[in-house]
XYZ file of C-alpha atoms in Angstrom:
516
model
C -18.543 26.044 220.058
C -15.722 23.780 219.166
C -16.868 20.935 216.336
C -15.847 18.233 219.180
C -17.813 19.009 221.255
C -19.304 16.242 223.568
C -22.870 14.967 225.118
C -22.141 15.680 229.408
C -25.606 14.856 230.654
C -28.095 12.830 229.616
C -31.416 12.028 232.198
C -34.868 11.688 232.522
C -36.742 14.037 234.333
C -40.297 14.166 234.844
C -42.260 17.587 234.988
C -46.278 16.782 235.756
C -46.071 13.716 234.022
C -44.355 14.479 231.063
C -41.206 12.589 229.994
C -38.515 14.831 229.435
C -34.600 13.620 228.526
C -31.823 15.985 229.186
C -28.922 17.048 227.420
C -26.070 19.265 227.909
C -23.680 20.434 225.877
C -19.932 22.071 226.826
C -16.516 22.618 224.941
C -14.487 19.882 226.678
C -16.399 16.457 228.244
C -17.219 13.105 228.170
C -19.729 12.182 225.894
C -23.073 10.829 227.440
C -21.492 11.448 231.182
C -21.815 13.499 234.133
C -20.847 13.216 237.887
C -22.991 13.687 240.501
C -22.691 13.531 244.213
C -25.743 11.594 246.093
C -26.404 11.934 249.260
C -27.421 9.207 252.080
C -31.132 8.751 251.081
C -30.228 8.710 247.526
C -28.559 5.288 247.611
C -31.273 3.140 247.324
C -32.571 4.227 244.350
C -29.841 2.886 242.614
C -29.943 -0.522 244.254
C -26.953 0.251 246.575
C -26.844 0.359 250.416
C -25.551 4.242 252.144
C -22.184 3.547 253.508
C -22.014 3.592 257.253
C -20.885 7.191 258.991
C -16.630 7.272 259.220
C -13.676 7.517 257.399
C -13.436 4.534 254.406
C -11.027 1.648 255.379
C -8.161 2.351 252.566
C -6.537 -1.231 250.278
C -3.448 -1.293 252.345
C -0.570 -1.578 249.673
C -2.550 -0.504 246.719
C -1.038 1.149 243.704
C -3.468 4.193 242.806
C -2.926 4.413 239.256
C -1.839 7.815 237.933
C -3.569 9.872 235.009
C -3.625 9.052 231.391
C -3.835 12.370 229.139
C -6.412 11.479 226.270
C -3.709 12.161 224.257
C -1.628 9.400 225.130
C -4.088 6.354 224.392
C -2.595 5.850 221.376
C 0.879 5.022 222.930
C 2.788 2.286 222.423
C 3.311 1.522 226.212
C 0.096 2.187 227.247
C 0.016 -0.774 229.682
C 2.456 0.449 231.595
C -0.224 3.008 232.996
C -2.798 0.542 233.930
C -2.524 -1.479 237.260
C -3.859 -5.019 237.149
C -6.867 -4.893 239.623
C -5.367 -7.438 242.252
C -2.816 -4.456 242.962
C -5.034 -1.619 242.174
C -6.889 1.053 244.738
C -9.034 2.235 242.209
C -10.971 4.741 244.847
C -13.700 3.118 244.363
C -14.339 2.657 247.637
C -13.473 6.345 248.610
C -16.160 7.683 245.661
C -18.698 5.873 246.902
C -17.944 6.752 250.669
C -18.064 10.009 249.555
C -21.230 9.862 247.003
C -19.152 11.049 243.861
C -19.937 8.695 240.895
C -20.357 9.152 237.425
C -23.442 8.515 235.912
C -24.450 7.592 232.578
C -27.892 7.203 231.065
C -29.006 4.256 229.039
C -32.085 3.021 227.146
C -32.607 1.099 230.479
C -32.027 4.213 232.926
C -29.380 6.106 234.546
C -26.276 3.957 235.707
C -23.512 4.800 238.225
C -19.899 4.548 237.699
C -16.400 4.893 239.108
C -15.036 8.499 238.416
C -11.694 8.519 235.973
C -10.940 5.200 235.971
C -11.454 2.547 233.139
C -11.455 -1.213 232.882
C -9.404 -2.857 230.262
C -7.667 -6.073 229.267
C -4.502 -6.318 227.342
C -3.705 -9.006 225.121
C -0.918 -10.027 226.621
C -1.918 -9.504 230.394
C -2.674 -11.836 232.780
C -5.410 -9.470 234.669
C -7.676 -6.846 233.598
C -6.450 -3.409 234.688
C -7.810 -0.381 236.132
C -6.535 2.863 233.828
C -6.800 6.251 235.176
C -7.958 9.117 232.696
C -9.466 12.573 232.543
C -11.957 13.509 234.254
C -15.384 13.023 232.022
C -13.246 11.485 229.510
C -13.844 7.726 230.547
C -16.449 7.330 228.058
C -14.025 8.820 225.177
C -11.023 6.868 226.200
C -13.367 3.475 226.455
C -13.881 4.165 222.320
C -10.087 5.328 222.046
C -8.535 1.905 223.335
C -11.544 -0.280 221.665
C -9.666 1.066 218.498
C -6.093 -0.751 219.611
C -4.908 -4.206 218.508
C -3.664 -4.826 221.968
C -6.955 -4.581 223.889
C -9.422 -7.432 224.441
C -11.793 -5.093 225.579
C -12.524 -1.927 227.759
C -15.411 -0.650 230.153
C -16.777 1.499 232.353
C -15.989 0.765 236.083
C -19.757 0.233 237.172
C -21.598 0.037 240.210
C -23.982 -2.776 239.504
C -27.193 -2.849 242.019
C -29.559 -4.796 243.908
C -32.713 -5.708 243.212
C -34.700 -3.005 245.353
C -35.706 -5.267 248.367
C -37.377 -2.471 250.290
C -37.551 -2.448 254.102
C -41.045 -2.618 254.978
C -40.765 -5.250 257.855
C -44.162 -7.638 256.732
C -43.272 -7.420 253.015
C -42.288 -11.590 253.590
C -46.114 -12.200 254.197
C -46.449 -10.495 250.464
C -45.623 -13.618 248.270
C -47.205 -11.798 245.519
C -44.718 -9.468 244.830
C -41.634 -12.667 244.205
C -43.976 -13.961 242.125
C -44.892 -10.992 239.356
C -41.185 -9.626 240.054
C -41.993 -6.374 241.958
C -38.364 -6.001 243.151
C -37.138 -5.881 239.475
C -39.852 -3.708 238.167
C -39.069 -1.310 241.486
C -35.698 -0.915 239.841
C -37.291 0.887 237.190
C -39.529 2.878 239.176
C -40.937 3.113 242.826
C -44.004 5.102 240.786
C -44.249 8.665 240.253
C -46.471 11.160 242.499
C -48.039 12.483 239.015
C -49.968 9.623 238.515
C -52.683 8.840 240.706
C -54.536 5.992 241.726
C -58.756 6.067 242.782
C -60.067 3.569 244.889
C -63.951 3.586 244.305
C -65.977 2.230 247.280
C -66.548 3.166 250.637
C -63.654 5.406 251.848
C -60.108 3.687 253.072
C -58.517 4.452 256.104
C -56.888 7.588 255.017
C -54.558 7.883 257.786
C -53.631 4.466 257.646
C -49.498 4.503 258.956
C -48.899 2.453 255.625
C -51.082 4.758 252.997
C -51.619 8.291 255.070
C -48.257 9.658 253.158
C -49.672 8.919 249.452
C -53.274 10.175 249.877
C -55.062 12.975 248.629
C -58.284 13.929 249.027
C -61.180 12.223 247.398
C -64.705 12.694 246.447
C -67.852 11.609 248.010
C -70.184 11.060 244.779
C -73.331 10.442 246.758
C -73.129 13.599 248.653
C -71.421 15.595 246.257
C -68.565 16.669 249.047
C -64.619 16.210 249.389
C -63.687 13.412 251.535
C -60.381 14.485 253.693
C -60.477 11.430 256.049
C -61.902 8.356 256.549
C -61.931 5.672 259.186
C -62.377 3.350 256.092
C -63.502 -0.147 256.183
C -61.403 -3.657 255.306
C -62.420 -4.134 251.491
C -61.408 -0.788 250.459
C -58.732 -0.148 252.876
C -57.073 -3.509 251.774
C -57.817 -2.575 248.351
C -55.559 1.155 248.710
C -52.892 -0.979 250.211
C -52.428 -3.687 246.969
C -51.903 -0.568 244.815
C -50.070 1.885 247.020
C -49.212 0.867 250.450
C -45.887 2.941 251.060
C -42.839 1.165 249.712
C -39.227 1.371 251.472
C -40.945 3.419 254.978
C -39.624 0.550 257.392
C -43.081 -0.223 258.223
C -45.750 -2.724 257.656
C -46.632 -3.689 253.639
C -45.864 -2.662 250.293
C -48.146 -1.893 247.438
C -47.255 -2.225 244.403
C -46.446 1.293 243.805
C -45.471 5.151 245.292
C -48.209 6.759 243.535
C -50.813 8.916 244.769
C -54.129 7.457 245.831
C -57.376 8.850 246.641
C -61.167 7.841 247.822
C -64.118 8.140 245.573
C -67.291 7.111 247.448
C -70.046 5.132 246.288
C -72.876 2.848 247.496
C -73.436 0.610 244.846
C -74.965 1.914 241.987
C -73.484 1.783 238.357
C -74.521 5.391 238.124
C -72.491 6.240 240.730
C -69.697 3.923 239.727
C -69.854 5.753 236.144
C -70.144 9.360 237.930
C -66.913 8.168 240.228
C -65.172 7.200 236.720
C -66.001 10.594 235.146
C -65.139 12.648 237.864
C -61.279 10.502 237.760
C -60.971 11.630 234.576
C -61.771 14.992 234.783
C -59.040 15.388 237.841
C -56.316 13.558 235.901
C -56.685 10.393 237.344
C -55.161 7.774 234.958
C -56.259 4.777 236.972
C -59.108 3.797 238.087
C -60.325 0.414 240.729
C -63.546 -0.463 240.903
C -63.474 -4.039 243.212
C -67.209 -4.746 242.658
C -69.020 -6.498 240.363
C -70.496 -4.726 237.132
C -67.812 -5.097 234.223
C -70.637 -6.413 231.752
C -72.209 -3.306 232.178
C -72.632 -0.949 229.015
C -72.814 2.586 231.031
C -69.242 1.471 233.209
C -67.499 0.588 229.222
C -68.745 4.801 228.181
C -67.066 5.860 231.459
C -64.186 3.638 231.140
C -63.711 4.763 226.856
C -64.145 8.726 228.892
C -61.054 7.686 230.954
C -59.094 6.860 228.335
C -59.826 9.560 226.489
C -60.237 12.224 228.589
C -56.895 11.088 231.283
C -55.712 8.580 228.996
C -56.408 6.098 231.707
C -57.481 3.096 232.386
C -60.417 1.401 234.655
C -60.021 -1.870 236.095
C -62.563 -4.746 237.822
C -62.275 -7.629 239.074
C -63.494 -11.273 237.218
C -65.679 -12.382 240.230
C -65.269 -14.667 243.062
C -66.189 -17.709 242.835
C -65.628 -21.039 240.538
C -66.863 -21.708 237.159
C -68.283 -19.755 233.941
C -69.436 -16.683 234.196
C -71.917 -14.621 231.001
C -70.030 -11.445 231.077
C -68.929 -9.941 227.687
C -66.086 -8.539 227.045
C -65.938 -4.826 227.654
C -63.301 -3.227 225.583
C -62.672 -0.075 227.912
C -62.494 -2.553 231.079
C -59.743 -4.511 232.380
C -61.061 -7.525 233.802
C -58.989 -9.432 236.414
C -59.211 -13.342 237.737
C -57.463 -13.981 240.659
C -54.557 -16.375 241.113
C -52.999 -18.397 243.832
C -49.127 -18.491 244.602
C -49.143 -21.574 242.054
C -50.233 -19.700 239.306
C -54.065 -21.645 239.495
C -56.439 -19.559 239.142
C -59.264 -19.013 242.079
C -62.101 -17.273 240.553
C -65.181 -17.480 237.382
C -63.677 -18.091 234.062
C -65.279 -16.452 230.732
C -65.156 -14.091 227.791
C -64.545 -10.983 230.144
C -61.092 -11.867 231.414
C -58.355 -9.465 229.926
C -55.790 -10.741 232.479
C -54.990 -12.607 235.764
C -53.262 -11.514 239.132
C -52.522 -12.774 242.576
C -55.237 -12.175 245.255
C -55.476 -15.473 246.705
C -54.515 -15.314 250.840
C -52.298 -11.933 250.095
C -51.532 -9.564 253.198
C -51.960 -6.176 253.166
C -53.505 -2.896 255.074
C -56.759 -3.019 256.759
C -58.587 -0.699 259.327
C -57.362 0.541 262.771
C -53.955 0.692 261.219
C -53.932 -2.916 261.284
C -52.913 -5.632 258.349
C -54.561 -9.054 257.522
C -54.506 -11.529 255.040
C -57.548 -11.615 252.376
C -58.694 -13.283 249.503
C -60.739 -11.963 246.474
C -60.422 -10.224 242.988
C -61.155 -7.487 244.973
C -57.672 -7.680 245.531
C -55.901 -8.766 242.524
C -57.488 -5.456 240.407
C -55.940 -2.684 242.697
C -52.189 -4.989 242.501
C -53.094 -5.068 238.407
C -53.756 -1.014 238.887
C -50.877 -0.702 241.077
C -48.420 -1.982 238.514
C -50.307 0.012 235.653
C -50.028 3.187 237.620
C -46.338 2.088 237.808
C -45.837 1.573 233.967
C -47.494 5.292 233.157
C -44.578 6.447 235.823
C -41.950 4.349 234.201
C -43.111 6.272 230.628
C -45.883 9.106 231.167
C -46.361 9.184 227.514
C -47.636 5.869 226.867
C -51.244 5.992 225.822
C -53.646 3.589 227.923
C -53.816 1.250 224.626
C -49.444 1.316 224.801
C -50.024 -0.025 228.586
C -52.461 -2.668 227.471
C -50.149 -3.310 224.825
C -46.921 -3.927 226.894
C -48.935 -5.621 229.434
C -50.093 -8.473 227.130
C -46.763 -9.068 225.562
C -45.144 -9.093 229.062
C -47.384 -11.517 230.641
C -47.020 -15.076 231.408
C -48.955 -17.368 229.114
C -50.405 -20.215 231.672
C -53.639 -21.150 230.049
C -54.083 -21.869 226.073
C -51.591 -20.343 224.139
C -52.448 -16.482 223.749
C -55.512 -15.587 225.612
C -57.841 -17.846 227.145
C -60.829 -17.816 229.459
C -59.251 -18.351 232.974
C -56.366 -15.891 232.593
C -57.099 -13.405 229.809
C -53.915 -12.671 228.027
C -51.742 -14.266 230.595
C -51.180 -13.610 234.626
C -49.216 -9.973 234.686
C -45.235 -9.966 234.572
C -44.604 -6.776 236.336
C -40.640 -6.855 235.784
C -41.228 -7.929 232.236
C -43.536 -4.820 231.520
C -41.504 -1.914 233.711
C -38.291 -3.265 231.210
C -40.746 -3.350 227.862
C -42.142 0.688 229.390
C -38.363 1.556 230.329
C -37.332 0.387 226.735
C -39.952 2.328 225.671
C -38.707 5.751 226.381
C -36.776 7.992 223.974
C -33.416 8.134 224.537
C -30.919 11.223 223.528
C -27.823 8.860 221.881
C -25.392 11.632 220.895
C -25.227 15.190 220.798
C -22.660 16.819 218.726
C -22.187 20.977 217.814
C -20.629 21.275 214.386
C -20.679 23.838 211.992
C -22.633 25.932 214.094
C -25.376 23.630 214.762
C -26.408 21.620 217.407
C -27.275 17.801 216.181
C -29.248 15.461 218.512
C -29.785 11.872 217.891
C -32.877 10.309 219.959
C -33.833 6.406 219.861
C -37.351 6.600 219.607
C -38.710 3.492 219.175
C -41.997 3.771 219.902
C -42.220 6.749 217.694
C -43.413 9.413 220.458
C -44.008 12.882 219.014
C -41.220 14.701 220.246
C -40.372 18.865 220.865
C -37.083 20.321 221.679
C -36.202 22.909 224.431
C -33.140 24.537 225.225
C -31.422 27.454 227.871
C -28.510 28.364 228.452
C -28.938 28.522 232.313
C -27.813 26.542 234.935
C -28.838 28.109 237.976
C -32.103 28.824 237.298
C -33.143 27.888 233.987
C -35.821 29.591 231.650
C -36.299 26.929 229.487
C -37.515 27.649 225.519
C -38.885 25.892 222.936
C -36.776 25.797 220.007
C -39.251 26.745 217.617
C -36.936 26.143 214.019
C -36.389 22.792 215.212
C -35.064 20.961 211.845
C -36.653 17.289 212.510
C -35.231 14.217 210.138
C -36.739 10.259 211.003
C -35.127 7.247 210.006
C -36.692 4.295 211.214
C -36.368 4.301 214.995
C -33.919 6.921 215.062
C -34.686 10.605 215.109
C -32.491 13.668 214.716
C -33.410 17.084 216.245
C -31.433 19.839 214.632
C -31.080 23.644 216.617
C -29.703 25.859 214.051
C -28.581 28.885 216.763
C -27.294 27.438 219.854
C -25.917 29.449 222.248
C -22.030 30.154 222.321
C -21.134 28.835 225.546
C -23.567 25.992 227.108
C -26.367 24.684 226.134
C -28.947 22.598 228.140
C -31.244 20.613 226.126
C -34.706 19.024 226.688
C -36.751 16.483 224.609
C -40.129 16.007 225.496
C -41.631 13.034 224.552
C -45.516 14.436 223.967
C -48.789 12.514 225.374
C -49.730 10.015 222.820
């Protein structure tokens, strides 16, 4: 391996909940670039709308620009390569027609970019230009011409997106969502299938058009049996649709996230609340609702420490309905929740147990015979609170519960007494704020370079996640190994990963950021 060698890939994948960036590793490409080619169904998860079936409409009159050799950004008379973008066809139009983008993965995610072609300004020009250069070079040649006293600056061409604005035709009734910023946080993630959500009460309508394609079986704790379907009944039913109504299905509502949810029956009893808690945890369920009343209760704060331990999860109830104090401690393995209005007031009892606040005044969402309705309760506002958790442990599966807790109190909005009051804990939850603070969480592979016969990784870790390194050499189908002489160096946020013996060709590398 050549000792310029350069990054081509860099992603996140996810692999039963475990965080996992990518790296790959050839003799010639662009460093921390690949292309890919998306197809129709994969455009909206990067903000951007599938173009329509047909040929593209071509710039009539457009100069294309031709190809710069790497070798020739140093040139005197560069600028008479680049086309000012008035005049340019840059084929931007014809990559995306055609899916082909480059993508490029930042501390904030994966972004998508025009193929070969550069933006820069000269000095002396009038317009920025468009400059053509080697394929998987753009990201070199962006660094070369940063280095020249003639350019202003230079960037990759990229395809900025949308905020997600899904297409679930009664989302408008859902107010709630504009106001804790669901359509930024969705840019981050929709939610991940690995994490699952329990709804503990009488069943849901499991077959509901809105929730049927994100349920799994549950568990009836009074009988001791499986539950497979349920007619359901409102409360629970429009409980299941605040977390995890199906976003982006053209129909009805959306929840807060696309994780799995499941039943866990009860009648009442805190027994039976903490055996329904216990039996989450032992099934890898990180999050828990409970929308009844009990969160002074002793035996729910065991089951609730059990869930974090055990799933490293977290159990949620609601502050109570109602108006003024309420004598409820405050139950350190319970998320307490008040309920808010679309003003930010808050609409239920005030006291010592509130950790935080969230809409669940007149929201809309699923109810039985495949119906929706608007409701009121902090019934409510604790499955929209465990929806957005749920979507944070997606957004970073290796936070700890205690890292979720963590981002969600710096995230939220302060309404009450500065820091945390009685009426809205720590603040009323900011769910765009917290999937950026959980995305800026993640470790990030910054450069990859092979010299001297080793292969040198640089990972932004700033939240100091124990890390492990695999590699292969595959592409097809990979057999991935762990490197087991990993040489491991830390400098503040900033780790490096050393292989000693990478292979001679390729080399695909993992990082797995381990459970905290």
């Amino acid at each position: 391996m050549g000792k310029n060698s350069r990054v081509v890939s860099l992603t996140f994948r996810f692999v039963s909940g475990v965080l996992l960036v990518l790296a790959v590793t050839t003799v010639h490409g662009g460093r921390n670039a690949s292309y890919v080619t998306l197809g129709r169904t994969e455009f909206q998860k990067h903000g951007l709308l599938a173009p329509m079936e047909g040929r593209p409409l071509m710039h009539g009159g457009r100069e294309i620009p031709i190809v710069t050799r790497f070798s020739r950004l140093r040139d005197r008379d560069l600028a008479s390569s680049a086309i000012a973008l008035p005049k340019a066809d840059t084929l931007a139009r014809s990559n995306f027609f055609a899916g082909q983008f480059g993508r490029i993965d930042t501390p904030g995610g994966s972004r998508l970019f025009n193929r070969e072609v550069v933006l820069v300004k000269f000095r002396n020009a009038a317009h920025v230009t468009a400059l053509r250069v080697e394929p998987l070079r753009e990201v070199d040649a962006i660094q070369a011409l940063r280095e020249r006293d003639d350019v202003e600056f230079a960037e990759l061409d990229l395809f900025e997106s949308r905020e997600l604005q899904p297409d679930d035709p009664l989302i408008s009734s859902q107010w709630h969502h504009q106001v804790i910023g669901s359509f930024a946080a969705w840019g981050y993630s929709l939610g991940e299938p690995s994490i699952r959500i329990a709804i503990v009460d009488t069943p849901f309508q499991m077959d509901h058009p809105d929730l049927a394609a994100h349920t799994d079986p549950g568990w009836d704790v009074v009988n001791g049996v499986t539950i497979e379907s349920s007619a359901g009944i409102d409360h629970s039913t429009i409980s299941a649709g605040m977390a995890a109504a199906v976003i982006g299905n053209g129909a009805g509502v959306a929840g807060a996230s696309n994780c799995r949810i499941l039943p866990i029956n009860i009648d009442g009893a805190i027994s039976e609340m903490y055996d329904a808690v216990i039996w989450a945890a032992d099934h890898d369920v990180r999050v828990v609702n409970i929308s009844w009343t009990g969160a002074d209760s002793d035996t729910l704060n065991a089951a609730g420490a059990y869930l974090k331990t055990k799933a490293r999860g977290i159990l949620a109830m609601p502050g109570v309905n109602g108006s003024g104090f309420l004598d409820y401690p405050n139950q350190p393995n319970i998320c307490c929740i008040s309920m808010t209005d679309a003003a930010d007031n808050v609409r239920s009892r005030f006291g010592n147990h509130i950790d935080f606040a969230a809409p669940g005044w007149e929201i809309f969402s699923t109810t039985t015979n495949s119906s929706y309705t608007a409701a009121t309760g902090t019934s409510y506002a604790t499955p929209l609170f465990c929806g957005v958790v749920a979507t944070l442990f997606s957004i970073n599966p290796a936070l700890s519960a205690d890292d979720v807790i963590q981002i969600l109190k710096s995230s939220a909005i302060d309404l009450g007494s500065p820091g945390w009051d009685q009426y809205y804990g720590f603040g009323r939850i900011n769910f765009a704020g917290a999937a950026a603070a959980a995305a800026a969480s993640r470790p990030v592979i910054s450069s990859l370079q092979l010299t001297h016969g080793l292969a040198v990784m640089s990972v932004a870790n700033p939240w100091q996640l124990a890390l492990r390194l695999w590699k292969t050499s595959a592409v097809g189908a990979p057999k991935w190994e762990t490197v087991v002489n990993t040489m491991l160096s830390t400098n503040a946020d900033i780790v490096t990963l050393t292989d000693p013996e990478p292979a001679n060709l390729i080399n695909f590398y993992q990082v797995e950021a381990l459970p905290r």
